[in-house]
XYZ file of C-alpha atoms in Angstrom:
337
model
C 0.259 0.093 -0.300
C 1.098 3.433 -0.896
C 2.005 5.456 2.017
C -1.041 8.105 2.245
C 0.774 11.922 2.316
C -1.090 15.379 2.599
C -1.969 15.747 -0.373
C -3.762 12.583 -0.270
C -5.706 14.161 2.513
C -6.259 17.549 0.668
C -7.298 15.444 -2.041
C -9.845 13.646 0.118
C -11.438 16.707 1.168
C -11.053 18.917 -2.161
C -9.061 21.837 -0.323
C -5.241 22.229 -0.912
C -2.349 20.487 0.188
C -1.327 24.162 1.669
C -4.585 24.211 4.075
C -3.964 20.094 5.175
C 0.185 21.295 6.029
C -0.895 24.656 8.014
C -3.515 22.157 10.028
C -0.670 19.574 11.061
C 2.231 22.663 11.799
C -0.866 24.600 13.989
C -1.326 27.811 11.725
C -4.509 29.656 13.145
C -5.251 30.843 10.828
C -7.861 27.228 9.769
C -10.658 27.346 11.727
C -11.275 25.007 14.134
C -14.216 22.631 11.724
C -11.318 22.792 9.257
C -9.149 21.510 11.456
C -11.058 18.858 12.898
C -12.176 17.687 8.923
C -8.799 17.655 8.153
C -7.444 15.306 11.317
C -10.536 12.979 10.870
C -9.445 12.363 7.444
C -5.781 11.903 8.467
C -7.426 9.222 10.599
C -9.686 7.527 8.519
C -6.362 7.013 6.199
C -3.989 6.056 8.489
C -1.717 9.088 8.031
C -0.086 9.098 11.497
C 2.616 11.306 11.502
C 2.618 13.990 13.982
C -1.144 13.152 14.442
C -0.550 12.337 18.583
C 1.426 14.773 19.289
C -1.009 17.672 17.237
C -4.226 16.311 19.081
C -2.210 16.229 22.448
C -1.824 20.462 21.413
C -4.259 22.838 22.504
C -4.561 25.182 20.587
C -4.430 29.174 21.221
C -6.990 31.088 20.372
C -7.520 35.057 19.167
C -11.261 36.175 19.757
C -11.492 39.801 18.311
C -14.099 42.157 20.836
C -14.850 44.794 17.948
C -15.974 47.546 20.448
C -16.745 51.272 19.726
C -16.553 53.211 23.106
C -15.768 50.343 25.790
C -15.340 52.995 28.699
C -18.370 54.717 28.249
C -20.202 53.163 31.299
C -20.064 50.583 33.356
C -23.040 48.548 31.875
C -20.101 47.841 28.602
C -17.133 47.262 30.924
C -18.829 44.238 33.085
C -20.399 42.614 29.825
C -16.081 43.352 28.754
C -14.375 41.732 31.689
C -16.725 38.764 32.102
C -16.721 37.449 28.618
C -12.443 37.874 29.299
C -12.738 35.675 31.958
C -15.441 33.106 30.245
C -12.574 32.350 27.013
C -9.835 32.364 28.940
C -11.257 29.141 30.618
C -11.292 27.878 27.078
C -7.588 28.852 26.086
C -8.889 31.731 24.194
C -7.367 35.357 24.446
C -9.579 38.481 23.827
C -8.287 40.864 21.920
C -9.692 44.479 21.806
C -10.035 46.148 18.132
C -11.329 49.816 18.291
C -13.389 51.286 16.205
C -14.880 54.500 15.441
C -17.629 56.080 16.735
C -19.188 57.027 13.484
C -17.695 55.949 9.720
C -15.601 58.028 7.086
C -14.008 57.446 3.471
C -10.774 57.722 5.572
C -12.083 54.788 7.712
C -9.800 51.533 6.358
C -10.413 47.934 8.197
C -7.860 46.602 11.214
C -5.392 44.175 9.202
C -5.926 41.958 12.996
C -9.343 41.433 11.391
C -7.986 39.529 8.388
C -4.717 37.928 8.342
C -5.209 35.206 10.656
C -4.336 36.911 13.587
C -8.092 36.079 15.686
C -10.407 33.589 14.585
C -13.588 34.839 15.612
C -14.925 38.037 16.118
C -17.901 39.531 19.351
C -19.242 43.254 17.980
C -20.162 44.878 20.634
C -21.997 48.381 21.165
C -21.549 49.369 17.339
C -24.265 51.549 16.115
C -23.094 52.763 12.703
C -24.787 51.332 9.593
C -21.595 51.474 7.601
C -19.429 50.007 9.932
C -21.725 47.589 10.818
C -21.722 46.561 6.897
C -18.583 46.511 6.500
C -17.603 44.613 9.291
C -20.552 41.973 8.315
C -18.852 41.401 4.872
C -15.285 39.739 7.050
C -14.888 36.414 6.790
C -14.870 34.811 10.114
C -16.798 34.027 12.600
C -19.174 36.942 14.467
C -21.486 36.940 16.921
C -23.138 40.445 17.535
C -24.739 41.941 20.932
C -27.365 44.430 19.490
C -27.479 45.898 16.096
C -29.053 49.067 13.916
C -32.114 48.534 12.808
C -31.290 49.424 9.076
C -29.362 46.270 8.388
C -31.772 43.283 7.207
C -31.193 40.244 9.608
C -31.703 37.829 7.054
C -28.397 39.740 5.978
C -26.448 39.462 8.885
C -23.310 36.864 8.655
C -23.300 36.390 12.061
C -25.312 35.495 15.720
C -27.295 38.579 17.373
C -27.668 38.636 20.568
C -30.233 40.996 21.481
C -31.985 42.416 24.543
C -35.903 41.667 24.455
C -37.219 45.178 24.434
C -41.007 44.646 22.825
C -42.499 43.078 26.251
C -40.254 44.424 28.611
C -41.228 47.781 27.709
C -44.989 46.838 27.175
C -44.962 45.479 31.066
C -43.034 48.888 31.976
C -45.898 51.046 29.776
C -48.627 48.844 30.983
C -47.122 49.467 34.717
C -47.478 53.273 34.374
C -50.756 53.186 32.478
C -52.122 51.289 35.585
C -50.778 54.037 38.327
C -53.226 55.791 36.269
C -51.406 58.109 33.835
C -52.757 58.373 30.998
C -50.193 60.773 29.114
C -46.913 58.929 28.892
C -43.962 60.330 26.514
C -41.535 58.276 25.087
C -37.814 59.111 25.139
C -34.727 57.210 23.062
C -33.288 57.532 19.602
C -35.086 54.139 17.987
C -32.978 54.275 15.050
C -29.337 54.260 17.331
C -30.182 50.220 18.670
C -32.601 47.811 16.903
C -33.774 47.355 20.666
C -34.508 51.152 21.080
C -37.115 50.251 18.359
C -37.845 47.169 19.551
C -38.609 49.686 23.550
C -40.292 51.855 21.420
C -42.653 49.651 19.653
C -43.201 47.954 22.856
C -44.716 51.629 24.457
C -46.407 52.015 21.183
C -48.359 48.641 21.099
C -49.583 49.035 25.373
C -50.618 52.811 24.232
C -52.414 51.419 21.494
C -53.564 48.312 23.714
C -55.052 50.703 26.517
C -56.985 53.242 23.490
C -53.863 55.655 25.044
C -52.583 57.823 22.456
C -49.083 58.390 21.440
C -49.144 62.422 20.937
C -45.555 62.818 19.043
C -44.906 65.968 21.134
C -44.038 63.967 23.706
C -41.762 61.751 21.949
C -38.094 62.306 21.237
C -37.650 59.732 18.765
C -35.120 60.830 16.092
C -31.439 61.107 15.914
C -29.640 61.644 19.216
C -26.006 62.395 19.032
C -23.415 60.207 21.082
C -22.025 63.095 22.607
C -25.425 65.464 22.853
C -28.020 63.933 24.942
C -28.169 66.073 27.572
C -28.203 68.928 25.483
C -30.878 67.518 22.655
C -33.376 66.468 25.779
C -33.071 69.618 27.618
C -33.740 71.223 24.463
C -36.796 68.972 23.783
C -38.283 69.212 27.195
C -37.516 73.121 27.486
C -40.205 73.624 24.148
C -42.691 71.905 25.525
C -45.165 73.852 26.961
C -46.830 71.077 28.946
C -45.631 67.941 30.134
C -47.020 64.729 30.012
C -47.552 62.701 32.879
C -44.586 60.436 32.857
C -41.863 59.660 30.305
C -40.728 55.511 29.311
C -37.261 55.779 29.222
C -35.182 53.395 26.712
C -32.364 53.509 28.960
C -31.529 54.893 32.845
C -28.938 56.862 31.406
C -32.417 59.049 29.556
C -34.038 59.055 32.457
C -30.791 59.869 34.363
C -30.603 63.205 32.780
C -34.551 63.786 32.894
C -34.096 63.415 36.747
C -31.369 66.217 36.500
C -33.255 68.684 34.505
C -36.261 68.516 37.138
C -33.627 68.330 39.443
C -33.076 72.484 38.058
C -36.650 73.610 37.357
C -39.425 71.794 39.996
C -41.633 74.306 39.047
C -42.460 72.456 36.347
C -43.171 69.238 38.088
C -44.953 70.600 41.706
C -47.174 67.546 41.510
C -44.406 65.254 40.264
C -43.586 63.217 37.560
C -43.145 59.636 36.749
C -39.803 58.503 35.064
C -39.377 54.904 34.133
C -35.964 53.782 32.096
C -34.331 50.215 31.165
C -31.065 48.588 32.036
C -31.158 48.411 36.279
C -27.551 50.710 35.740
C -26.949 51.624 39.361
C -24.270 54.285 38.107
C -26.471 56.131 37.950
C -28.728 57.639 41.508
C -32.546 56.475 39.535
C -31.649 53.543 39.029
C -32.457 52.836 42.886
C -35.849 54.900 42.697
C -37.843 54.240 38.852
C -39.537 51.330 37.244
C -36.323 49.681 34.866
C -35.947 46.730 32.883
C -33.090 44.487 34.811
C -30.094 43.854 32.188
C -28.149 40.616 34.315
C -24.960 42.366 32.783
C -22.217 38.896 33.765
C -24.798 36.601 32.330
C -24.383 38.197 29.057
C -20.436 38.675 28.953
C -20.791 34.747 29.775
C -23.519 34.228 27.328
C -21.943 35.791 24.234
C -18.392 34.029 25.407
C -19.638 31.146 25.188
C -21.810 31.727 21.848
C -18.239 32.296 20.110
C -17.017 29.663 21.474
C -19.976 28.038 19.915
C -19.873 30.321 16.474
C -16.172 29.360 15.498
C -16.824 25.257 16.517
C -19.798 24.828 14.233
C -19.097 27.634 11.244
C -21.628 25.467 9.022
C -24.926 25.997 11.632
C -27.694 28.092 10.833
C -27.161 31.498 12.596
C -29.055 32.526 15.292
C -30.803 34.852 17.281
C -30.899 35.223 21.085
C -32.838 37.068 22.735
C -32.237 38.113 26.444
C -35.246 38.933 28.108
C -34.425 40.498 31.350
C -37.043 40.438 34.128
C -38.647 44.497 34.960
C -37.763 46.200 38.631
C -41.521 48.052 39.688
C -40.788 51.051 41.875
C -42.627 54.324 42.517
C -40.782 55.319 39.824
C -41.947 59.110 40.598
C -39.372 62.008 40.570
C -40.005 64.866 42.835
C -44.078 63.536 43.433
């Protein structure tokens, strides 16, 4: 019987001999699934040279964390820290890859994402449509935490993990209605993130089900500059001749801005105003006094780590969408009542 060669393995799998050679020389730019196919075929054909040593070798992998503004709040840093902890248990390094907050003609995709240095990527806190489209074209396994609403989810080349927004916002709005409030506004940039859009949809559906009008004058849903939330929300509130009974906010951060505004304008709310949030972020004072959705960041970080490991090991598996539903913390939520 002729001696089995790397070329025989390559021919049996319909791949190049160079790819087989890379597997047997521990090159990192070969996917986990292809590596396993090569080793399995080698065993079947009786190719033994270096196979035992290779199978005992635990390959160290690198995962890119594609992120914009990672230090913007403890919400994001907690997720990243927990993800890094979980990946380290699997001998996987988390490699930080910076993305700007907005796309420009000068943007170039970092080489680390295409030169074989990383074997997968987790996309976190990237909310620019053009940047997401560029990332989507990368030929590596990807897991997204949320994405922009302008992207067709059927065109997303990766798994999507997203905080459930529709039902959660419905429940929060319902709690406001059941306190006797009928004029209820919504504040949140619904073009910023898909889950923000879902939260607005949940608010609207609840208002419809209770036969209450969604008054546009009480809703701020257009684009809000990431560095101008205070200014734009304050301008919006100043322009209202009368205030609603309550505001459902897309995040605790927005509720916090309202809290600061009403601290300075208590004359506008002599009987108080009800405000709710979403996130459960205790870094803000309002996070302990308003009704909000309690997001467990440590579980999200672990879930992202588990998902990218799965995606790397099963590149041909159908893409997945996973909704993580936070519990609702019900509180009085009245500011200066």
